[in-house]
Coordinates of C-alpha atoms and ligand atoms in Angstrom, one line a residue:
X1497 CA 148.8 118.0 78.1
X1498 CA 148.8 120.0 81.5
X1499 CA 149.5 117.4 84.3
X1500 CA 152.7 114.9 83.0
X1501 CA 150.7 113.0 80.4
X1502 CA 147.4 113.9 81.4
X1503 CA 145.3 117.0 80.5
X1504 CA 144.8 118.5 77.0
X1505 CA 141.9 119.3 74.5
X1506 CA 140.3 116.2 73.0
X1507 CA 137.4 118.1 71.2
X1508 CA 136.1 118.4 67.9
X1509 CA 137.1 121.8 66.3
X1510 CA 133.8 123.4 67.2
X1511 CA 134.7 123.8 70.5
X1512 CA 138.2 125.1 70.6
X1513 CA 137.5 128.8 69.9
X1514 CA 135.5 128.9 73.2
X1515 CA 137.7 127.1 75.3
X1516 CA 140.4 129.5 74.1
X1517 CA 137.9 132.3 75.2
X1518 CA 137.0 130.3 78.6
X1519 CA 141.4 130.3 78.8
X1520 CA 142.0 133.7 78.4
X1521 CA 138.4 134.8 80.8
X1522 CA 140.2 132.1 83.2
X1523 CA 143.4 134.0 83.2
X1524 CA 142.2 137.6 82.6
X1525 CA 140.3 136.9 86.2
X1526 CA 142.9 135.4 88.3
X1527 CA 145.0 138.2 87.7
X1528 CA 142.5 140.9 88.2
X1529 CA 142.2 141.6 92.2
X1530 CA 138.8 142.7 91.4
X1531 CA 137.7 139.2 90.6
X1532 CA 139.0 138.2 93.6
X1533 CA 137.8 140.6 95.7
X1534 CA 134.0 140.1 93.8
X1535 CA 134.6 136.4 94.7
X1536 CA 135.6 137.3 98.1
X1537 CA 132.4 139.5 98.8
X1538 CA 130.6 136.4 98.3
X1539 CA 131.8 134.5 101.7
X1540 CA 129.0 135.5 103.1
X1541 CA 126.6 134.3 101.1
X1542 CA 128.7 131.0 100.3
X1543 CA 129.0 130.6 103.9
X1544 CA 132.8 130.9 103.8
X1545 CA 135.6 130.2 105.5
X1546 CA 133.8 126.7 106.0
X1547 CA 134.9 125.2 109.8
X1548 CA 137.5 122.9 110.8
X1549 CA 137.6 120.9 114.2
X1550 CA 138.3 118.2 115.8
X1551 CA 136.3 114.9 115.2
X1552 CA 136.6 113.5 119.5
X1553 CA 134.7 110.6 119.2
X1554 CA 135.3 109.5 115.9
X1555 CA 138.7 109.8 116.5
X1556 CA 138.2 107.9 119.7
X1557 CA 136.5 105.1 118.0
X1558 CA 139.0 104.7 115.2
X1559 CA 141.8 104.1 117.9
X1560 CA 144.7 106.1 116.2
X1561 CA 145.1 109.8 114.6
X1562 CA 143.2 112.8 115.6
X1563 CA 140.4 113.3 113.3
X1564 CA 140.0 116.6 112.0
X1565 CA 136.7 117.6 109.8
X1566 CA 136.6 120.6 107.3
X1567 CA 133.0 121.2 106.9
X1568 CA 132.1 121.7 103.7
X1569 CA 128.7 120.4 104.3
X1570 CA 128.1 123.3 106.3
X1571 CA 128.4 125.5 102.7
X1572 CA 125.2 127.3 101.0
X1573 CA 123.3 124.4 99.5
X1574 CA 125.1 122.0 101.3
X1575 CA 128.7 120.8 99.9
X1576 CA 131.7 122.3 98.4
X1577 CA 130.1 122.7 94.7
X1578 CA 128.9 126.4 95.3
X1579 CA 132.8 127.3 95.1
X1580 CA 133.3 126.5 91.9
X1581 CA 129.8 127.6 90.6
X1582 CA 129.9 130.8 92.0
X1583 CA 133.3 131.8 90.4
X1584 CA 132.3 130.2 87.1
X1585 CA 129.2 132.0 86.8
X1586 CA 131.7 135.3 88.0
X1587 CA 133.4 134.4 84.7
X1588 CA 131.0 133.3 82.4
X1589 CA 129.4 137.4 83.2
X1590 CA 133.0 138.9 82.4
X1591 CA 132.5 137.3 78.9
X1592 CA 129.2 138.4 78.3
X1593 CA 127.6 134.9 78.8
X1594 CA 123.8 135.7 79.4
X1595 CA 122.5 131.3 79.6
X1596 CA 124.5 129.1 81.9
X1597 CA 124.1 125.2 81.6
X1598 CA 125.2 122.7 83.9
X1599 CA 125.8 118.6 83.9
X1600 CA 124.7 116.9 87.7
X1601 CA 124.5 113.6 88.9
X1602 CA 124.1 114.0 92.8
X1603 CA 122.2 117.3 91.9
X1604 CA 124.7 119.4 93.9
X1605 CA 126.4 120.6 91.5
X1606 CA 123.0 121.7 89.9
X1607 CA 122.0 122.9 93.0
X1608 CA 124.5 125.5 93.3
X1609 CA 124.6 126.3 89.7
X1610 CA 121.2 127.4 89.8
X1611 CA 121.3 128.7 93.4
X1612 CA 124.7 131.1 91.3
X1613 CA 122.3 131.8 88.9
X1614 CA 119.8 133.0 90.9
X1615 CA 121.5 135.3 92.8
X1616 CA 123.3 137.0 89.6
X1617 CA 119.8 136.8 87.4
X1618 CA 121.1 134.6 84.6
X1619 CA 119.1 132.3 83.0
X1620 CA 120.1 128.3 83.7
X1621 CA 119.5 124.6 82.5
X1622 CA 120.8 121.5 84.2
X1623 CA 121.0 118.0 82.5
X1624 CA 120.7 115.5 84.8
X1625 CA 120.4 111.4 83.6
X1626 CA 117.1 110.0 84.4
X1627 CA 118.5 107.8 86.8
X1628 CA 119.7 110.4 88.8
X1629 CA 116.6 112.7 88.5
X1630 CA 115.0 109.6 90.6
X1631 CA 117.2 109.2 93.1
X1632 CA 118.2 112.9 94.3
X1633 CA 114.3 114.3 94.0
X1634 CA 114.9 116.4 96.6
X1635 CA 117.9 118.2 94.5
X1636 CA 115.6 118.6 91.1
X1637 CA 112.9 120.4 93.2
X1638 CA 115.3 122.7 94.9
X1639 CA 116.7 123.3 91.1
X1640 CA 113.4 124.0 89.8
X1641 CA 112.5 126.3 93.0
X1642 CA 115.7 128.0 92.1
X1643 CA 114.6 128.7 89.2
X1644 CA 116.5 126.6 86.6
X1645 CA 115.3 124.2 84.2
X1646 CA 116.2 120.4 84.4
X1647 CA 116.7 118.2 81.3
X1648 CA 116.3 114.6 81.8
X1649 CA 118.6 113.1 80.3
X1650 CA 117.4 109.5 79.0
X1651 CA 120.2 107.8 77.0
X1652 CA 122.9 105.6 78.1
X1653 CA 123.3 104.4 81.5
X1654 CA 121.4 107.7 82.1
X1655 CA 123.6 108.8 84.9
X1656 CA 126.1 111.2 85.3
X1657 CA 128.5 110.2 82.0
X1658 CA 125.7 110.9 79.7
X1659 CA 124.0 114.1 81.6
X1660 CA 128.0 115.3 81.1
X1661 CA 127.6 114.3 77.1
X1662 CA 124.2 115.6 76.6
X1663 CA 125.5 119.0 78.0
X1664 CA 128.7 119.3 75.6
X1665 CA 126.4 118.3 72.9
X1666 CA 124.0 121.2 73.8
X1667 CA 126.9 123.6 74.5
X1668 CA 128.6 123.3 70.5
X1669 CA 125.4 124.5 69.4
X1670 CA 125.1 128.1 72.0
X1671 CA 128.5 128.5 72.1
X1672 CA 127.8 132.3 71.8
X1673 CA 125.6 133.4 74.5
X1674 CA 126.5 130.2 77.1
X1675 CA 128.8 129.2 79.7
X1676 CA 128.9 125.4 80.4
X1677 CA 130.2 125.7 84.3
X1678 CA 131.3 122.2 84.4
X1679 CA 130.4 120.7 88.4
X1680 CA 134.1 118.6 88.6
X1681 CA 137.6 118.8 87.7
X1682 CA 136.9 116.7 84.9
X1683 CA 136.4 117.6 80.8
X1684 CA 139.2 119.8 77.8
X1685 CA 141.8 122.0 79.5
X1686 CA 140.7 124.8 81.2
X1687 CA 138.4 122.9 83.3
X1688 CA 140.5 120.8 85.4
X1689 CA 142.9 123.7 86.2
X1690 CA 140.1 126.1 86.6
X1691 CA 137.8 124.1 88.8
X1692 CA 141.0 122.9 90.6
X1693 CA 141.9 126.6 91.1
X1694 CA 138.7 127.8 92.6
X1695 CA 138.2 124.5 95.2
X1696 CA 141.8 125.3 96.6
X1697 CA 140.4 127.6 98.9
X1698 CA 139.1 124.5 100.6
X1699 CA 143.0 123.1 101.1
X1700 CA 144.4 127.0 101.4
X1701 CA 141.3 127.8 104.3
X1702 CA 142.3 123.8 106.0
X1703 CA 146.4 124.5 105.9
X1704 CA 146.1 128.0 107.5
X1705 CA 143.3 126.6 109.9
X1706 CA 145.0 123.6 111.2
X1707 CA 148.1 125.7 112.0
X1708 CA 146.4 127.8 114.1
X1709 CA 145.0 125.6 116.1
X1710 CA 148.5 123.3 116.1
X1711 CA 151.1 125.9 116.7
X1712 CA 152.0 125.7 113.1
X1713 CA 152.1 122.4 112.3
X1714 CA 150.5 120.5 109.2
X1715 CA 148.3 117.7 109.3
X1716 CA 150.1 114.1 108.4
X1717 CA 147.2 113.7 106.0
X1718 CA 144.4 115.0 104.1
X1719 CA 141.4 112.2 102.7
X1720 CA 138.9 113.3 99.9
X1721 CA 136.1 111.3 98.0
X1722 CA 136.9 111.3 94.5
X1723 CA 134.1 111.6 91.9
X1724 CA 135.2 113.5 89.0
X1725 CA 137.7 115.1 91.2
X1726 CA 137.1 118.7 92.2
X1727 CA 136.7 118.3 96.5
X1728 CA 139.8 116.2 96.3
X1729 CA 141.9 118.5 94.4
X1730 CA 140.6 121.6 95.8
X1731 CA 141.9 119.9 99.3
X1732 CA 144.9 118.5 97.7
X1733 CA 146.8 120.9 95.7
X1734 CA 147.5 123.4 98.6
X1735 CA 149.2 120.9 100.5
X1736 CA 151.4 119.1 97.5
X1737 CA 154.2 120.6 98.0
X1738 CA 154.2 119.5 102.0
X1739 CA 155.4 116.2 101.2
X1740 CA 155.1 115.3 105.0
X1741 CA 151.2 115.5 103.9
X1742 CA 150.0 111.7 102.8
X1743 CA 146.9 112.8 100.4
X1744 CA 144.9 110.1 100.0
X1745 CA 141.6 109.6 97.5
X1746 CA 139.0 107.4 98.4
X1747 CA 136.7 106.6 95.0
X1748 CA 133.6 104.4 95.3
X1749 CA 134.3 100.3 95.0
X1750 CA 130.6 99.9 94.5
X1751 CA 129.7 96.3 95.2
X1752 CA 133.4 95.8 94.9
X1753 CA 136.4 95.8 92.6
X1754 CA 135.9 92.6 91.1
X1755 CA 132.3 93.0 90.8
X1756 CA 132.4 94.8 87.5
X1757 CA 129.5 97.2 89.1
X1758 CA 132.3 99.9 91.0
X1759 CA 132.9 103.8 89.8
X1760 CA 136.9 103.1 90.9
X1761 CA 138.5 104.6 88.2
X1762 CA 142.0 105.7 89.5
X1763 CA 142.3 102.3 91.8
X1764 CA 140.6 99.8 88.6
X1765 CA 141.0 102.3 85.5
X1766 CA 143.5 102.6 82.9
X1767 CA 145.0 105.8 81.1
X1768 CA 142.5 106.8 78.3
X1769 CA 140.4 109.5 77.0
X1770 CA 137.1 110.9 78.1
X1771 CA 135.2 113.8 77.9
X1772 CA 137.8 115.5 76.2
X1773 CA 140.7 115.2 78.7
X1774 CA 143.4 112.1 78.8
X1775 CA 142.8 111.0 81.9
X1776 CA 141.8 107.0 83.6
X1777 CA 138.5 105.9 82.6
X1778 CA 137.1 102.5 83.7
X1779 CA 136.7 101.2 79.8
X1780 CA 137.6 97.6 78.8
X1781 CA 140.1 96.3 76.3
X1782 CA 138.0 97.6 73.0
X1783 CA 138.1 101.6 74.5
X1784 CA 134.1 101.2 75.8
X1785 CA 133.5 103.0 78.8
X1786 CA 132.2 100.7 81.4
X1787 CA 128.7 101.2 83.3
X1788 CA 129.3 102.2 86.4
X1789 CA 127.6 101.9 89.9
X1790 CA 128.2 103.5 93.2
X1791 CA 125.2 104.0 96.2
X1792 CA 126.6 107.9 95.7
X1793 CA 125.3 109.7 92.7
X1794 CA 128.0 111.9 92.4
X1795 CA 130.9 109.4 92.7
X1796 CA 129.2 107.1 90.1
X1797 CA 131.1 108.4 87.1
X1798 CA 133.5 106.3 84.9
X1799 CA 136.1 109.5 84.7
X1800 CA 138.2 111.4 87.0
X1801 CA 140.2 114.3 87.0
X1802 CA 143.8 114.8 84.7
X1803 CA 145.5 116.4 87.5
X1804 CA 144.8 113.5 90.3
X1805 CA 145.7 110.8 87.1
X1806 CA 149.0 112.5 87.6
X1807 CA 149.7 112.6 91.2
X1808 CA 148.7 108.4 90.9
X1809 CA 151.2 108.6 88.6
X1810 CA 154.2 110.5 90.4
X1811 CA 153.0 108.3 93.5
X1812 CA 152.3 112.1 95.2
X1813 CA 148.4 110.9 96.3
X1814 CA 147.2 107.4 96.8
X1815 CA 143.9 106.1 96.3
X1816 CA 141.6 103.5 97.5
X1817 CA 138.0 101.9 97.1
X1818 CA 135.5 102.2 99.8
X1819 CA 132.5 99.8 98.8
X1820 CA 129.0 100.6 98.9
X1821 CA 128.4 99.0 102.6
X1822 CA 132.1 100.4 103.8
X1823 CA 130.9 103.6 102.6
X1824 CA 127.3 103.3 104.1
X1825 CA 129.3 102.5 107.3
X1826 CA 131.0 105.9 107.2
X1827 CA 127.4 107.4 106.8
X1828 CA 126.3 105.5 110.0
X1829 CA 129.8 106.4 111.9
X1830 CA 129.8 109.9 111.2
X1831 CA 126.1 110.5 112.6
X1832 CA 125.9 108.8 115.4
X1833 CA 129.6 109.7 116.8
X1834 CA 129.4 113.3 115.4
X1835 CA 125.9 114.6 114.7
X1836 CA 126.7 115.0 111.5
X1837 CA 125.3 113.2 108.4
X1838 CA 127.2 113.1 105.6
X1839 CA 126.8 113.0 101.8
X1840 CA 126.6 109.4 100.1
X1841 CA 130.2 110.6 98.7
X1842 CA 131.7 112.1 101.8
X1843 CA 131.2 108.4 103.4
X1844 CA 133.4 107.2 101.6
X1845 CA 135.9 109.6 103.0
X1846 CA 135.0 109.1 106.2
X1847 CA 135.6 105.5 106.0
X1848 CA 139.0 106.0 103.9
X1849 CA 140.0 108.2 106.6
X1850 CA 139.2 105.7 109.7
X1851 CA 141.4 103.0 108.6
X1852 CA 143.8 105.5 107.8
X1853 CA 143.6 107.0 111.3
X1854 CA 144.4 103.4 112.5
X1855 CA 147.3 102.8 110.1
X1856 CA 148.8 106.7 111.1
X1857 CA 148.5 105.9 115.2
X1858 CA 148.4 108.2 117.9
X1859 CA 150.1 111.2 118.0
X1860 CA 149.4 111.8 114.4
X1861 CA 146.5 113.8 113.0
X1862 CA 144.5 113.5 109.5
X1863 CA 141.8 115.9 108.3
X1864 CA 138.9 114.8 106.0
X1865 CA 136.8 116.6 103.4
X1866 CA 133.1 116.4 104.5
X1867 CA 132.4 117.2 100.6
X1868 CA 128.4 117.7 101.4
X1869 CA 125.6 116.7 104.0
X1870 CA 123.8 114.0 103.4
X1871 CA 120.0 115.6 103.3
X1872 CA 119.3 114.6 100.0
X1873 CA 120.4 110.8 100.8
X1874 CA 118.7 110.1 103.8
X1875 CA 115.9 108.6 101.8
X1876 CA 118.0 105.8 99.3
X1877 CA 119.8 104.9 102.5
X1878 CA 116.5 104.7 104.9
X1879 CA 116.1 101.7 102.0
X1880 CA 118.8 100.2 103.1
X1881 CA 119.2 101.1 106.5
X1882 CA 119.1 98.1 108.5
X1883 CA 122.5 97.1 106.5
X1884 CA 123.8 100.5 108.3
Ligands
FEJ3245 C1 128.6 116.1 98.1 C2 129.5 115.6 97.0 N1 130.7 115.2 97.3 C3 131.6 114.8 96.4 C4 131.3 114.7 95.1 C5 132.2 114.2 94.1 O1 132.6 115.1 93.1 P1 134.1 115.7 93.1 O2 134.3 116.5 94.4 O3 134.1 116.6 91.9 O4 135.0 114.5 93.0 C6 130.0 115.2 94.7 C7 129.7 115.2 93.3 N2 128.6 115.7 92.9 C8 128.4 116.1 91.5 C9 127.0 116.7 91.4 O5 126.4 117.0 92.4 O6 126.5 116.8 90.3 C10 128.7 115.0 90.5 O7 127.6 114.2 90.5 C11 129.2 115.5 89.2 C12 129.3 117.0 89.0 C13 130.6 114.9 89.1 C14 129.1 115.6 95.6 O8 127.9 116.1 95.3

């Protein structure tokens, strides 16, 4: 395993010759300054670095810390997926790849693998549960403007678990010609690492940012949603070696913990094995993964990442549940007291982050992840809006 106990390669045989290949394209790239410097020419385009300020008047009405934001949201296509897709797709051309598929739930991960796609002329197909393909419309038009094709996918709970299954199941039999760019730092080592590695420039950009702006300091604490994992870590790991940093997850309670209907699986789960990686998944005492439910597509996924099952482990991050109406809250907070409407999943940072600003005080300061903008969202939560 890579992370303590967690990590590893839980895959049939088929698979493991092209996740050694995906290793050693992984490793081959970070140690080539060209890739980096490729990657790098694509800031522009990718809309990095992505801001940071100060949050005044949500820090104002949370009473404590100074609120800080780093605006992902403000990325091409709209949250901090196209950094991962972008370098992925760099890879998957290194080895030869010429088809690139993709697993969504929110759709933004499909949205910026076919938005990568696009722009390098490679040919791409999203699965996407069927469930999902109703409730982020918006996202499966701007994938099929892009140019990719979307698979619905209709078994299961038809959300984001099975969209991930359907698209491992597709990859074992076009292994040769296509990369699988996996949306979170979920699924068999490389992923987690490799999807970790290429979201740090969201932490690495928020360190270096803060300090200027602080005369050196570091923030007392960094919040993230957690879905599968990739926006948290990407914030995280450049700041877990600051141990003065608190980094704090905030996953989705759903209609809350003891509901059963809740896509909490660091805060509710229990070590186990999923999608290839051994990792906490949500699954009860016979090993079946439980349905899950969260108002945000892309936190509604009964996995999480091997590397953030560790640091719950070491007690290095903590993590809580925000609940559907705490996290529509956030939603409702963060536009009317900063212009700026979040994604279903950032909420649930925002919230996280407001009763941790209270807990911190004054004098101290926190930044949050705004993972994505909340565009494609606005229509599930005019539904619900007078709860908001
Ligand atoms: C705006 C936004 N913020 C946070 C997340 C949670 O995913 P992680 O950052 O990988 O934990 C997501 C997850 N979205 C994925 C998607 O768009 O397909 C998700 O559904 C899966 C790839 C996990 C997201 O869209």
């Amino acid at each position: 395993p890579t992370f303590g106990d967690f990590g590893g390669q839980y895959v049939p045989e088929a698979l493991h010759a092209c996740l050694r290949e995906l290793e050693d394209g992984f490793e081959n790239a970070v140690e080539d300054q060209k890739f980096w410097e490729e990657f790098r020419s694509l800031y522009p385009y990718m809309g990095r670095p992505s801001s940071l300020h100060r949050a005044e008047r949500l820090t104002e009405y949370a009473g404590g810390a100074d609120i800080w934001l780093k605006r992902e949201d403000l990325n091409h296509t709209g949250s901090h997926k196209i950094n991962n897709a972008i370098a992925q797709v760099l890879i998957a051309r290194r080895l030869g790849k010429t088809k690139i598929i993709a697993e969504t739930g929110a759709g933004q991960h499909g949205v910026a693998t076919a938005t990568a796609c696009a722009k390098f002329g490679l040919e791409c197909k999203v699965f996407m549960g069927a469930e999902d393909v109703r409730r982020q419309a918006l996202n499966v038009f701007r994938m099929r403007i892009l140019g990719a094709s979307v698979v619905s996918v209709t078994n299961g709970t038809q959300t984001l678990r099975d969209a991930t299954s359907e698209a491992f199941r597709y990859w074992v039999s076009h292994l040769k010609d296509t990369h699988y760019v996996v949306g979170s730092a979920i699924g068999p080592h490389p992923y987690p690492t490799l999807v970790r590695t290429f979201q740090s420039v969201i932490g690495q950009e928020a360190k270096a940012e803060f300090a200027k702006l602080n005369d050196g300091k570091l923030p007392d604490a960094v919040v993230a949603c957690v879905g599968g994992g990739s926006n948290s870590t990407g914030m995280f790991s450049p700041f877990e070696k600051d141990l003065t940093v608190q980094l704090l997850g905030v996953e989705a309670g759903g209609s809350g913990l003891n509901s059963g209907f809740h896509s909490a699986t660091l805060t509710a789960g229990e070590p186990g094995v999923f999608h290839g990686v051994r990792t906490y998944v949500l699954q009860d005492d016979e090993g079946q993964i439980h349905d899950t439910h969260s108002v945000s597509a892309g936190l509604d996924y009964p996995g999480v990442g091997p590397e953030l099952a560790a640091w719950k482990a070491s007690g290095r991050a903590t993590f809580i549940a925000a609940t559907d109406a705490e996290a529509l809250s956030g939603f409702r907070l963060l536009s009317q007291l900063e212009g700026i409407i979040p994604a279903l999943e950032s909420s649930h940072a925002v919230f996280g982050a407001i009763q941790l600003a209270k807990k911190l005080g004054k004098g101290k300061s926190l930044i949050i992840n705004v993972s994505g903008r909340g565009d494609k969202d606005v229509q599930s939560v005019a539904e619900v809006l007078p709860k908001i």
